[in-house]
Coordinates of C-alpha atoms in Angstrom, one line a residue:
Chain A
M214 CA 29.3 29.4 57.5
H215 CA 25.7 29.1 56.5
W216 CA 23.5 26.2 57.4
K217 CA 22.8 23.3 55.1
T218 CA 20.1 20.7 55.2
R219 CA 22.7 18.0 54.7
S220 CA 26.3 18.0 55.5
R221 CA 28.9 17.3 52.9
L222 CA 30.3 14.5 55.0
T223 CA 27.0 12.6 55.1
G224 CA 26.7 13.0 51.3
W225 CA 30.1 11.4 50.8
V226 CA 29.5 8.6 53.3
L227 CA 26.1 7.7 51.9
G228 CA 27.4 8.0 48.3
T229 CA 30.3 5.6 49.0
V230 CA 28.1 3.0 50.7
T231 CA 25.7 3.2 47.8
I232 CA 28.3 2.8 45.1
G233 CA 30.0 0.0 47.2
F234 CA 26.7 -1.8 47.4
L235 CA 26.0 -1.5 43.7
L236 CA 29.5 -2.8 42.8
F237 CA 28.9 -5.7 45.2
Q238 CA 25.6 -6.4 43.5
W239 CA 26.9 -6.3 39.9
A240 CA 30.4 -7.9 40.5
P241 CA 29.3 -11.5 40.2
M242 CA 27.6 -10.9 36.9
F243 CA 30.6 -8.9 35.7
T244 CA 33.0 -11.8 36.6
M245 CA 30.9 -14.2 34.6
F246 CA 30.6 -11.8 31.8
T247 CA 34.4 -11.3 31.7
L248 CA 35.2 -15.0 31.8
S249 CA 32.9 -15.7 29.0
F250 CA 35.3 -13.9 26.7
A251 CA 38.2 -16.3 27.7
G252 CA 40.4 -17.9 25.1
E253 CA 40.0 -21.4 23.7
T254 CA 42.1 -22.9 26.5
G255 CA 40.4 -20.7 29.1
G256 CA 39.0 -22.2 32.2
T257 CA 36.1 -21.1 34.4
T258 CA 38.2 -19.3 37.0
F259 CA 40.7 -16.4 37.0
P260 CA 43.3 -15.9 35.7
M261 CA 41.9 -15.7 32.2
N262 CA 43.7 -17.4 29.4
G263 CA 43.6 -15.1 26.4
V264 CA 40.6 -13.1 25.1
S265 CA 38.3 -14.5 22.4
L266 CA 34.7 -14.9 21.2
H267 CA 35.4 -18.6 21.1
W268 CA 32.7 -19.6 23.6
Y269 CA 30.1 -17.5 21.9
R270 CA 31.0 -19.0 18.6
N271 CA 30.7 -22.4 20.2
L272 CA 27.3 -21.4 21.4
W273 CA 26.2 -20.3 18.0
E274 CA 27.5 -23.5 16.4
A275 CA 25.5 -25.5 18.8
D276 CA 26.3 -28.9 20.1
L277 CA 26.0 -27.9 23.7
F278 CA 23.5 -25.2 23.0
D279 CA 21.2 -27.6 21.3
D280 CA 20.7 -29.2 24.6
F281 CA 19.7 -25.9 26.0
K282 CA 17.3 -24.9 23.3
P283 CA 14.2 -26.9 24.5
P284 CA 14.6 -25.9 28.2
M285 CA 15.1 -22.3 27.1
L286 CA 11.9 -22.4 25.1
R287 CA 10.0 -24.0 27.9
S288 CA 11.3 -21.4 30.4
F289 CA 10.3 -18.6 28.1
L290 CA 6.8 -19.9 27.5
L291 CA 6.4 -20.7 31.2
A292 CA 7.6 -17.2 32.2
L293 CA 5.2 -15.6 29.7
A294 CA 2.2 -17.6 31.0
C295 CA 3.2 -17.0 34.6
S296 CA 3.6 -13.3 33.9
A297 CA 0.1 -13.0 32.2
T298 CA -1.5 -15.0 35.0
T299 CA 0.2 -12.9 37.7
V300 CA -0.9 -9.7 36.1
V301 CA -4.6 -10.8 36.0
L302 CA -4.6 -12.2 39.6
S303 CA -2.6 -9.4 41.2
V304 CA -4.8 -6.7 39.6
C305 CA -7.9 -8.5 40.8
A306 CA -6.4 -9.1 44.3
A307 CA -5.3 -5.5 44.7
Q308 CA -8.7 -4.3 43.5
A309 CA -10.3 -6.5 46.1
M310 CA -8.0 -4.9 48.8
R311 CA -9.3 -1.4 47.8
G312 CA -12.8 -2.5 48.9
R313 CA -11.6 -3.0 52.5
F314 CA -13.8 -6.0 53.0
R315 CA -14.1 -7.9 56.2
G316 CA -11.0 -10.0 56.9
N317 CA -8.9 -8.0 54.4
G318 CA -5.9 -8.0 56.8
L319 CA -5.9 -11.8 57.0
Y320 CA -6.3 -12.0 53.2
F321 CA -3.3 -9.7 52.8
Y322 CA -1.0 -11.8 55.0
L323 CA -2.2 -15.1 53.4
L324 CA -1.3 -13.7 50.0
L325 CA 2.1 -12.7 51.2
L326 CA 2.8 -16.1 52.6
G327 CA 4.2 -17.1 49.2
L328 CA 7.0 -14.7 49.8
M329 CA 8.0 -16.2 53.1
A330 CA 7.6 -19.9 52.5
P331 CA 10.9 -21.5 51.7
G332 CA 11.0 -22.4 48.0
I333 CA 12.4 -25.9 48.3
L334 CA 9.7 -26.8 50.8
V335 CA 7.0 -25.4 48.6
G336 CA 8.2 -27.3 45.6
F337 CA 8.7 -30.5 47.5
G338 CA 5.3 -30.2 49.3
F339 CA 3.6 -29.5 46.1
A340 CA 5.2 -32.5 44.4
I341 CA 4.0 -34.8 47.3
L342 CA 0.5 -33.3 47.0
T343 CA 0.3 -33.9 43.2
R344 CA 1.6 -37.4 43.6
L345 CA -1.1 -38.0 46.2
L346 CA -3.7 -36.8 43.8
G347 CA -2.2 -38.9 41.0
I348 CA -1.2 -35.9 38.9
E349 CA 1.9 -36.2 36.8
G350 CA 4.2 -33.2 37.3
S351 CA 5.2 -31.3 34.3
W352 CA 6.7 -27.9 33.5
N353 CA 3.5 -26.5 32.0
T354 CA 1.1 -27.7 34.6
T355 CA 2.4 -28.2 38.2
A356 CA 5.5 -26.0 37.7
Y357 CA 3.3 -23.3 36.3
V358 CA 1.0 -23.3 39.3
V359 CA 3.9 -23.1 41.7
H360 CA 5.5 -20.3 39.7
V361 CA 2.4 -18.3 39.8
S362 CA 2.1 -18.8 43.5
W363 CA 5.7 -17.5 43.8
A364 CA 5.2 -14.4 41.6
L365 CA 1.8 -13.5 42.8
P366 CA 2.8 -11.8 46.1
F367 CA 5.3 -9.6 44.3
G368 CA 2.8 -8.6 41.7
F369 CA 0.1 -8.1 44.4
L370 CA 2.5 -5.7 46.4
T371 CA 3.3 -3.8 43.2
M372 CA -0.3 -3.4 42.3
L373 CA -1.2 -2.4 45.9
A374 CA 1.4 0.4 45.6
V375 CA 0.1 1.4 42.2
F376 CA -3.5 1.6 43.5
N377 CA -2.3 3.5 46.6
R378 CA -1.3 6.3 44.3
F379 CA -4.4 6.0 42.1
D380 CA -7.1 8.6 42.9
P381 CA -10.5 6.8 43.2
K382 CA -12.2 10.1 42.4
L383 CA -11.2 9.6 38.8
E384 CA -13.3 6.5 38.6
E385 CA -16.1 8.2 40.5
A386 CA -16.0 11.1 38.0
A387 CA -16.3 8.7 35.2
L388 CA -19.3 7.0 36.9
T389 CA -21.1 10.3 37.4
L390 CA -20.5 11.0 33.7
G391 CA -22.4 8.0 32.7
A392 CA -19.7 5.3 32.5
T393 CA -20.6 1.8 33.9
R394 CA -18.0 0.2 36.2
V395 CA -16.6 -1.9 33.4
I396 CA -16.2 1.1 31.1
A397 CA -14.7 3.2 33.9
F398 CA -12.2 0.5 34.5
R399 CA -11.3 0.1 30.8
R400 CA -11.2 3.8 29.9
I401 CA -9.9 5.4 33.1
T402 CA -8.4 2.9 35.6
W403 CA -6.6 0.6 33.2
P404 CA -4.7 3.3 31.2
I405 CA -3.5 5.0 34.4
I406 CA -2.3 1.8 36.2
L407 CA -0.8 0.4 33.0
P408 CA 2.8 1.3 33.9
G409 CA 2.4 -0.6 37.2
V410 CA 0.8 -3.5 35.3
I411 CA 3.8 -3.7 33.0
G412 CA 6.1 -3.7 36.0
T413 CA 4.0 -6.6 37.5
A414 CA 4.3 -8.4 34.2
L415 CA 8.1 -8.0 34.2
F416 CA 8.2 -9.2 37.8
G417 CA 6.2 -12.3 36.9
F418 CA 8.3 -13.0 33.9
S419 CA 11.7 -12.7 35.6
L420 CA 10.7 -14.5 38.8
S421 CA 9.5 -17.5 36.8
Y422 CA 12.3 -17.4 34.3
D423 CA 15.1 -18.0 36.8
E424 CA 13.1 -20.0 39.4
Y425 CA 15.1 -23.1 40.5
A426 CA 14.1 -24.4 43.9
R427 CA 10.3 -24.6 43.3
T428 CA 10.8 -26.0 39.8
L429 CA 13.2 -28.8 40.8
F430 CA 10.5 -31.1 42.1
T431 CA 7.5 -29.9 40.1
A432 CA 8.7 -29.7 36.5
G433 CA 8.7 -33.5 35.8
S434 CA 10.9 -34.9 33.2
D435 CA 11.3 -31.9 30.9
G436 CA 13.2 -29.3 32.8
T437 CA 13.4 -25.5 32.5
L438 CA 16.5 -23.5 31.7
P439 CA 17.7 -23.1 35.3
L440 CA 17.4 -26.8 35.8
A441 CA 19.3 -27.5 32.6
V442 CA 22.1 -25.0 33.6
M443 CA 22.4 -26.7 37.0
A444 CA 22.6 -30.1 35.4
Q445 CA 25.3 -28.9 33.0
L446 CA 27.2 -27.5 36.0
D447 CA 27.2 -30.9 37.5
R448 CA 28.5 -32.5 34.3
Q449 CA 31.0 -30.2 32.9
L450 CA 31.8 -26.5 33.6
T451 CA 33.1 -24.5 30.6
P452 CA 33.1 -20.8 29.9
E453 CA 30.3 -21.7 27.4
L454 CA 27.9 -21.7 30.3
Y455 CA 29.1 -18.2 31.2
A456 CA 28.4 -17.2 27.6
I457 CA 24.8 -18.5 28.0
G458 CA 24.5 -16.6 31.2
S459 CA 25.7 -13.4 29.7
V460 CA 23.4 -13.7 26.7
T461 CA 20.3 -14.3 28.8
T462 CA 21.3 -11.4 31.2
A463 CA 21.8 -9.1 28.2
M464 CA 18.4 -10.0 26.9
S465 CA 16.8 -9.2 30.2
L466 CA 18.6 -5.9 30.3
I467 CA 17.4 -5.1 26.8
V468 CA 13.8 -5.8 27.7
I469 CA 14.0 -3.7 30.8
A470 CA 15.6 -0.9 28.8
L471 CA 12.8 -1.0 26.2
C472 CA 10.2 -0.9 29.0
S473 CA 11.9 2.1 30.6
I474 CA 12.0 4.0 27.3
G475 CA 8.3 3.2 26.9
F476 CA 7.6 4.6 30.4
W477 CA 9.6 7.7 29.7
L478 CA 7.8 8.3 26.4
R479 CA 4.4 7.8 28.1
A480 CA 5.3 10.1 31.0
R481 CA 6.3 12.7 28.4
A482 CA 3.0 12.2 26.5
L483 CA 1.0 12.6 29.8
R484 CA 2.8 15.9 30.6
G485 CA 2.2 16.8 27.0
R486 CA 4.4 18.7 24.8
P487 CA 5.3 22.1 26.0
A488 CA 2.7 24.5 24.7
Chain B
M226 CA -64.9 21.0 38.6
A227 CA -61.7 22.7 39.4
A228 CA -58.6 21.7 37.5
P229 CA -56.2 19.7 39.6
P230 CA -53.4 21.8 40.9
V231 CA -50.3 21.7 38.7
I232 CA -47.6 20.0 40.8
R233 CA -44.2 21.2 39.8
Q234 CA -41.9 18.2 39.8
L235 CA -39.1 18.7 42.3
D236 CA -35.6 18.3 40.9
L237 CA -34.5 16.4 44.0
E238 CA -36.1 15.1 47.1
L239 CA -34.3 13.4 49.9
R240 CA -36.6 11.5 52.3
N241 CA -35.1 10.9 55.7
I242 CA -31.8 9.5 54.4
R243 CA -29.4 7.9 56.9
K244 CA -25.9 6.6 56.3
R245 CA -23.8 4.8 58.8
Y246 CA -20.2 3.6 58.7
G247 CA -19.9 1.0 61.4
S248 CA -20.9 2.9 64.6
F249 CA -20.3 6.3 63.0
T250 CA -23.4 8.0 61.7
A251 CA -22.4 10.2 58.7
V252 CA -25.9 11.3 57.7
D253 CA -28.8 11.2 60.1
D254 CA -32.4 11.7 59.0
V255 CA -31.7 14.2 56.3
S256 CA -34.7 15.5 54.3
L257 CA -34.5 18.1 51.6
K258 CA -36.5 19.4 48.7
V259 CA -34.9 21.1 45.7
E260 CA -37.2 23.1 43.3
P261 CA -36.3 23.1 39.6
G262 CA -33.4 25.5 38.9
Q263 CA -32.6 26.1 42.6
F264 CA -29.2 26.9 43.9
V265 CA -28.8 24.9 47.1
C266 CA -25.8 25.2 49.4
L267 CA -25.0 22.6 51.9
L268 CA -23.0 24.4 54.6
G269 CA -21.3 23.0 57.6
P270 CA -18.0 22.2 59.3
S271 CA -15.8 19.4 58.0
G272 CA -17.2 16.0 59.0
C273 CA -20.8 17.2 59.3
G274 CA -22.1 14.9 56.6
K275 CA -22.6 17.4 53.8
T276 CA -20.2 15.6 51.4
T277 CA -21.7 12.2 52.2
T278 CA -25.2 13.6 51.5
L279 CA -24.0 14.8 48.2
R280 CA -22.4 11.4 47.4
C281 CA -25.7 9.7 48.2
V282 CA -27.4 12.0 45.7
A283 CA -24.7 11.1 43.1
G284 CA -25.1 7.4 43.8
L285 CA -21.5 7.0 45.0
E286 CA -22.8 6.0 48.4
E287 CA -25.9 4.1 49.1
P288 CA -28.0 5.3 52.1
D289 CA -28.9 2.7 54.7
Q290 CA -32.4 4.2 55.0
G291 CA -34.5 6.7 53.2
G292 CA -35.3 7.6 49.6
I293 CA -33.8 9.7 46.9
L294 CA -35.9 11.1 44.1
I295 CA -34.5 12.9 41.1
G296 CA -37.0 14.7 39.0
G297 CA -39.8 12.8 40.7
R298 CA -38.2 9.4 39.9
E299 CA -37.1 7.0 42.7
V300 CA -33.3 6.4 42.2
T301 CA -32.3 5.2 45.6
G302 CA -31.0 1.9 44.4
D303 CA -29.7 3.2 41.0
P304 CA -26.0 3.4 40.2
P305 CA -24.5 6.8 39.3
W306 CA -24.5 6.2 35.6
K307 CA -28.3 5.9 35.6
R308 CA -28.9 9.1 37.4
D309 CA -29.5 12.4 35.7
I310 CA -26.7 14.2 37.5
A311 CA -23.2 15.4 37.0
M312 CA -20.6 16.1 39.7
M313 CA -17.7 18.4 40.1
F314 CA -15.0 17.3 42.5
Q315 CA -12.9 19.5 44.7
D316 CA -9.6 18.7 43.0
F317 CA -11.5 18.4 39.7
A318 CA -10.6 14.8 39.1
L319 CA -9.6 15.4 35.5
F320 CA -8.5 12.3 33.6
P321 CA -4.7 12.7 33.4
H322 CA -4.4 10.6 30.2
M323 CA -7.0 12.4 28.1
S324 CA -6.8 15.7 26.3
V325 CA -9.2 18.4 27.3
A326 CA -11.4 17.9 24.2
R327 CA -11.5 14.2 24.9
Q328 CA -12.6 14.4 28.5
V329 CA -15.1 17.1 27.9
G330 CA -16.7 14.8 25.3
F331 CA -16.6 11.8 27.7
G332 CA -20.1 12.2 28.9
L333 CA -21.5 12.3 25.4
E334 CA -19.4 9.3 24.4
M335 CA -21.0 7.4 27.3
L336 CA -24.4 8.4 25.8
K337 CA -23.2 6.7 22.5
K338 CA -23.7 9.9 20.5
P339 CA -22.2 9.8 16.9
K340 CA -18.6 11.0 16.7
A341 CA -19.4 14.1 14.5
E342 CA -22.1 15.2 16.9
I343 CA -19.7 14.9 19.9
A344 CA -17.0 16.9 18.1
K345 CA -19.4 19.6 17.2
R346 CA -20.9 19.8 20.7
V347 CA -17.4 19.8 22.4
A348 CA -16.3 22.6 20.2
E349 CA -19.4 24.6 21.2
V350 CA -18.9 23.9 24.9
L351 CA -15.2 24.7 24.8
A352 CA -16.0 28.0 23.1
S353 CA -18.7 28.9 25.6
F354 CA -16.3 28.2 28.5
E355 CA -13.6 30.1 26.6
I356 CA -11.2 27.2 26.7
T357 CA -11.0 26.4 22.9
Q358 CA -7.3 27.1 22.9
L359 CA -6.8 24.4 25.6
A360 CA -8.5 21.6 23.6
E361 CA -5.4 19.5 22.9
R362 CA -3.7 20.0 26.3
R363 CA -3.5 17.5 29.0
P364 CA -4.6 18.3 32.6
G365 CA -0.9 18.4 33.7
Q366 CA -0.5 21.5 31.5
L367 CA -3.4 23.5 33.0
S368 CA -3.5 26.1 35.7
G369 CA -6.0 25.8 38.6
G370 CA -8.5 28.1 37.0
Q371 CA -8.3 26.3 33.7
K372 CA -8.8 23.0 35.3
Q373 CA -11.9 24.3 37.0
R374 CA -13.3 25.4 33.7
V375 CA -12.5 22.0 32.1
A376 CA -14.1 20.1 35.0
L377 CA -17.2 22.3 34.7
A378 CA -17.4 21.9 30.9
R379 CA -17.0 18.2 31.3
A380 CA -19.9 18.0 33.9
M381 CA -22.2 20.4 32.0
I382 CA -22.0 19.1 28.5
T383 CA -24.7 16.5 28.9
E384 CA -27.0 19.1 30.5
P385 CA -27.9 17.1 33.6
R386 CA -30.9 17.9 35.7
I387 CA -28.7 18.5 38.8
L388 CA -25.1 19.5 39.1
L389 CA -23.4 18.4 42.3
L390 CA -20.4 20.5 43.4
D391 CA -18.1 19.3 46.2
E392 CA -16.2 22.4 47.4
P393 CA -15.8 23.4 43.7
I394 CA -13.6 26.4 44.3
G395 CA -11.8 25.3 47.4
A396 CA -8.7 24.3 45.3
L397 CA -8.5 27.7 43.6
D398 CA -6.4 30.7 44.6
Y399 CA -8.2 33.0 46.8
S400 CA -8.1 35.9 44.3
L401 CA -9.8 33.8 41.7
R402 CA -12.7 32.5 43.8
E403 CA -14.9 35.6 43.7
T404 CA -14.8 35.7 39.9
V405 CA -15.5 32.0 39.6
M406 CA -18.4 32.3 42.0
L407 CA -20.0 35.0 40.0
E408 CA -19.5 33.0 36.8
L409 CA -21.0 29.9 38.2
K410 CA -23.9 31.8 39.6
S411 CA -24.7 33.3 36.2
L412 CA -24.2 30.0 34.5
Q413 CA -26.7 28.4 36.9
R414 CA -29.2 31.2 36.3
R415 CA -28.8 30.9 32.5
T416 CA -29.1 27.1 32.2
G417 CA -31.7 26.6 34.9
I418 CA -29.9 23.5 36.1
S419 CA -30.2 22.9 39.8
F420 CA -26.9 23.3 41.7
I421 CA -26.1 21.5 44.9
W422 CA -23.0 23.1 46.2
V423 CA -21.2 21.7 49.3
T424 CA -19.0 24.2 51.2
H425 CA -17.7 25.0 54.6
D426 CA -17.4 28.7 53.6
Q427 CA -20.4 30.7 54.7
N428 CA -19.6 33.6 52.4
E429 CA -20.0 31.2 49.4
A430 CA -23.1 29.7 50.8
F431 CA -24.9 33.0 51.6
S432 CA -23.9 34.8 48.5
L433 CA -24.7 32.0 46.1
G434 CA -27.5 29.9 47.6
D435 CA -31.2 30.4 47.0
L436 CA -31.5 27.8 49.8
V437 CA -28.9 27.3 52.4
V438 CA -28.8 24.1 54.4
V439 CA -26.7 24.2 57.5
M440 CA -25.6 20.8 58.7
N441 CA -23.8 19.7 61.9
H442 CA -23.2 16.2 63.3
A443 CA -24.9 14.4 60.4
K444 CA -28.1 16.4 60.8
I445 CA -29.7 19.4 59.2
E446 CA -29.7 22.2 61.8
Q447 CA -31.6 24.7 59.7
Q448 CA -32.6 25.3 56.1
G449 CA -34.0 28.4 54.4
P450 CA -33.1 31.4 52.3
P451 CA -29.9 33.1 53.3
Q452 CA -31.6 36.1 54.9
D453 CA -33.7 33.8 57.1
I454 CA -30.6 32.0 58.4
L455 CA -28.6 35.1 58.9
S456 CA -31.4 37.1 60.6
R457 CA -33.0 34.2 62.4
P458 CA -30.7 31.3 63.4
R459 CA -32.8 28.7 64.9
T460 CA -30.2 26.8 66.9
P461 CA -27.2 27.8 69.0
F462 CA -25.0 25.9 66.5
V463 CA -26.2 27.9 63.5
A464 CA -25.9 31.1 65.5
G465 CA -22.4 30.3 66.5
F466 CA -21.3 29.0 63.1
I467 CA -22.3 32.0 61.1
Q468 CA -20.1 35.0 61.9
G469 CA -21.1 37.9 64.0
N470 CA -23.5 36.4 66.4
N471 CA -23.4 36.6 70.2
V472 CA -24.9 33.4 71.7
F473 CA -26.3 33.5 75.2
H474 CA -27.2 30.4 77.2
G475 CA -29.6 30.7 80.1
K476 CA -32.8 29.5 81.7
A477 CA -36.4 30.4 80.8
G478 CA -38.2 32.8 83.0
R479 CA -41.7 34.2 82.7
A480 CA -43.2 35.1 79.4
Q481 CA -45.2 38.3 79.1
G482 CA -46.7 39.9 76.0
G483 CA -44.8 37.6 73.6
V484 CA -41.5 38.4 75.3
L485 CA -39.7 35.7 77.3
E486 CA -37.4 36.6 80.2
V487 CA -34.2 34.6 80.0
E488 CA -31.8 34.3 83.0
T489 CA -28.2 34.2 82.0
P490 CA -24.9 34.6 83.9
L491 CA -24.7 38.1 82.5
G492 CA -28.2 39.1 83.7
A493 CA -31.8 38.8 82.7
F494 CA -32.9 39.7 79.2
G495 CA -36.1 39.9 77.3
V496 CA -36.3 37.9 74.1
P497 CA -39.3 37.8 71.7
L498 CA -40.9 34.4 71.5
L499 CA -42.1 34.8 67.9
D500 CA -43.5 31.5 66.7
L501 CA -42.0 29.4 69.4
A502 CA -44.0 27.8 72.1
T503 CA -43.5 29.2 75.6
P504 CA -40.9 27.0 77.3
A505 CA -41.4 25.7 80.8
P506 CA -39.9 28.1 83.4
G507 CA -36.4 27.0 84.3
S508 CA -35.8 25.0 81.1
P509 CA -32.4 25.6 79.5
L510 CA -32.4 27.6 76.3
S511 CA -30.3 29.9 74.2
F512 CA -30.7 33.0 72.1
S513 CA -28.4 35.2 69.9
V514 CA -27.9 38.8 69.1
R515 CA -26.0 40.0 66.1
A516 CA -22.8 41.9 66.9
E517 CA -23.8 44.9 64.8
R518 CA -27.2 45.1 66.6
L519 CA -25.6 46.1 69.9
I520 CA -25.9 49.7 71.0
E521 CA -23.2 51.6 72.9
R522 CA -24.1 53.3 76.1
P523 CA -27.9 52.7 75.7
D524 CA -30.3 54.9 77.5
E525 CA -33.0 53.8 80.0
S526 CA -35.5 52.9 77.2
V527 CA -33.3 49.9 76.1
P528 CA -34.3 47.0 78.4
N529 CA -31.4 44.7 77.7
R530 CA -28.1 46.0 79.1
I531 CA -24.7 44.5 80.0
A532 CA -21.7 46.0 81.7
L533 CA -18.5 44.9 79.9
R534 CA -14.8 45.6 79.6
C535 CA -13.2 45.9 76.2
I536 CA -10.4 43.4 75.6
T537 CA -9.4 44.0 72.0
V538 CA -10.4 46.1 69.0
E539 CA -9.9 44.8 65.5
Y540 CA -10.3 46.9 62.4
F541 CA -11.5 45.2 59.2
G542 CA -12.2 48.2 57.0
A543 CA -15.9 47.7 56.6
F544 CA -16.4 47.3 60.3
R545 CA -14.6 47.5 63.6
R546 CA -15.0 44.5 65.9
H547 CA -14.7 44.9 69.6
V548 CA -14.2 41.8 71.8
L549 CA -15.6 42.5 75.3
E550 CA -15.7 40.5 78.5
G551 CA -18.5 40.4 81.0
A552 CA -19.2 38.8 84.3
G553 CA -17.8 35.3 84.7
G554 CA -15.5 35.6 81.6
A555 CA -18.3 35.6 79.0
V556 CA -17.2 37.1 75.7
V557 CA -19.4 39.5 73.7
K558 CA -18.6 40.8 70.2
Y559 CA -19.7 44.2 69.1
D560 CA -19.3 45.4 65.5
Q561 CA -19.3 49.0 64.6
F562 CA -19.6 50.5 61.1
G563 CA -16.0 51.0 60.0
A564 CA -16.4 54.6 58.8
L565 CA -17.4 55.8 62.3
P566 CA -14.6 57.0 64.6
Q567 CA -13.5 54.5 67.2
S568 CA -15.5 55.2 70.3
I569 CA -14.3 52.4 72.7
R570 CA -10.7 51.9 73.8
E571 CA -9.1 48.7 74.8
G572 CA -9.4 48.2 78.6
E573 CA -12.4 50.6 78.8
Q574 CA -15.5 49.7 80.9
I575 CA -18.7 50.2 78.9
T576 CA -22.4 49.3 78.9
L577 CA -23.9 47.8 75.8
G578 CA -27.5 47.0 75.1
W579 CA -29.9 45.9 72.4
A580 CA -33.6 46.4 71.6
A581 CA -35.7 43.5 72.6
E582 CA -36.7 42.7 69.0
N583 CA -33.1 42.0 68.0
G584 CA -32.8 39.0 70.3
V585 CA -33.3 35.7 68.4
L586 CA -34.6 32.9 70.5
H587 CA -33.4 29.4 69.5
R588 CA -35.4 26.2 69.3
A589 CA -35.2 24.3 72.5
T590 CA -32.6 21.5 72.1
P591 CA -34.3 18.1 72.6
A592 CA -32.8 16.9 75.8

C-alpha cells in the first residue's frame, strides 16, 4: 500500500460533517419554502394540507402585501444607503490601516467593537441618546446611523483581507510612472480591489436589510421590513408570511448569483483568453 | 580671461542621506555621485540598505536627513511623479488588469500625451523590445522573461533620466539571466540613460557596473570601478564579501620601506602600505590576499609563507579551489587554474606564500 497525504476515512468523516452542517444551515429556510406552497386550508406547521400557489397569489393580489410594501421599500432604500456608506468608510478605514499609524492596534479593536456589542443594547442605548439630544428617531436617520455602525466592522474586515492580498508595489510602480496618488488609486488600486468592494457592498446591504434588534428602538414610527414581519407574526401567522420570506430570499440568492457570475467573467478577463 | 570650466551636470547626487525606521537605521550617511549615462550597481547583502537607498531616489521613501539631486535639481521633498526617474521592480509589478500595450503606454498617458501619439510610440517601443505580438495579452499570460521585457518597456517609454532597477533579474530563471544582463547593458549604452541597479549578486555588479557601490549595515563600505574593488578591497567586509579573498586579521608592527609588518595568528607578514597612513604599532588591522595569488611551495625569495594542511579540493572547471587549515584553525583558500594538473591532495601538508605586493591592506576600522 502506498502512502497518501490524506486517508480515505478522514475524507469521509470531514465530508459527512460538512454536508450535515450545510443541511442544518439550509433546513429552516427549506421548511419555510416548502410550507409556503401549502394549500388554501394549510397552516403554518407540518403536516402540509395540499399543495398550491394560493399564498403567492394572495401576495400578488395584495391586501396583506400592501401593508408590507412601504416597509419593504424603506428597507431596500436603507440597505442601499447603508451599503454605499459602508463601502466608502471601510475602504477608507482599511486604507488607513495600511499606513500602520501610531495606535493602529487600538483603532482596529475599536472598529471591531460594533461586532461584539449586543444589538439590542446598541439600539436601546442609541435611542436613549437621541432622545437626550432631542432628535426624533426615524428609519432614514437614526436607524441608518446604527445600521452603518453594524455593517462597518464586517466591511472593514473584508477590505483588510482584500488589501492584504494587494501588492503595494503596483501603486508604487504607478507613482514612479508619473501617476499622482489620486490617479494611482483610481487607475490601479480601485480596479484591482473592486471584487472585494462589491463583496463589502453586499455585506452592507444584507446586514442592513434583515437587521432587527438595532432597528427596533431606532426606526421611529415607520418601520422596516423585519419590524413589519415581526409585527405580523404577532398578529396573525399564515403561510403568506412564508411566501414573503421565500420571495425575498430568492431575490437575495439571485443578486448573489449575478455577482458571482460577474466575478467569474472578470477573473476570466484578467487571465485573458487563451492565446 | 579663461572660460569657466564646463561643469557636467550629474545625473544623480546623494548628499549624506540617512533613513531611520524607529531605532533601526536603514541608510546611514550615504553619499553618491552618478555621472550622466553611468551604470551604477549597489551591491550588498540583504538588509544592507541598498533597496532603501534606491527607494529614496525614487521618492518612495523620504530620507530623514540629507539631499537628493536629480540632474542638478533638488528633489528631496518631491513626490515620485515629479521626479525624472522610472523604476523596475523585482517581481516587475505589472498591472494585472491592463493589457501589455495599455500599461506600456501608462507613463505617456500620465504625461497627457494625445492618444494617437501614445499608440504610435507604444507600437515603436513594443517593436524595439520585440514584444509586439504580446500587445493584447494580460500579465497573467506572460512568461517570466516576457514580463521582464514588458516591465522594462513600461519604464523606458518616457525616456527618464535615471532608471532604477531593484534586483531586476532576480525573478528570472538562471539560464535567462546572462542573456538579459547583456541586453540591458547594451540598452543602457545605446540610450545613455543612467542605470542604478540594486543586487546582492556580485557577478551582476562586477560585470555590469561602471561604478560599483558596496554597502553593508546601512553604510557604503567602498565605491569605485569594478577592477578597483576586486583588486583593492578597502575594508575586511568588502574583501570577505567578494569571492576569492583570504582575509587576515592581526596587529600592526613596524613599517619599513612602505611595507608594514602585520602580526597574525598564522605568523608575521609584510603588507604594502600604499596610500594608507602608517598605523600605530599594536593597533588592530586586517588585510587580504586573493586566493589565486597564492604560490605553492614558494622558495626563499617569497617573504610571506604559511604552513597549511589541505582539507578539501573542489573543482569548478575554470579553477580548482583548495580549502586549507593553518595554525589555530584559520582557513585559507587557494585557487589554481583549472587546466593545471591537481598538485595538492586532501590531507597533505603544504607551504603556501605570496609576493608582498599581492597583500591588500584595509582601512583601519574606526574603533
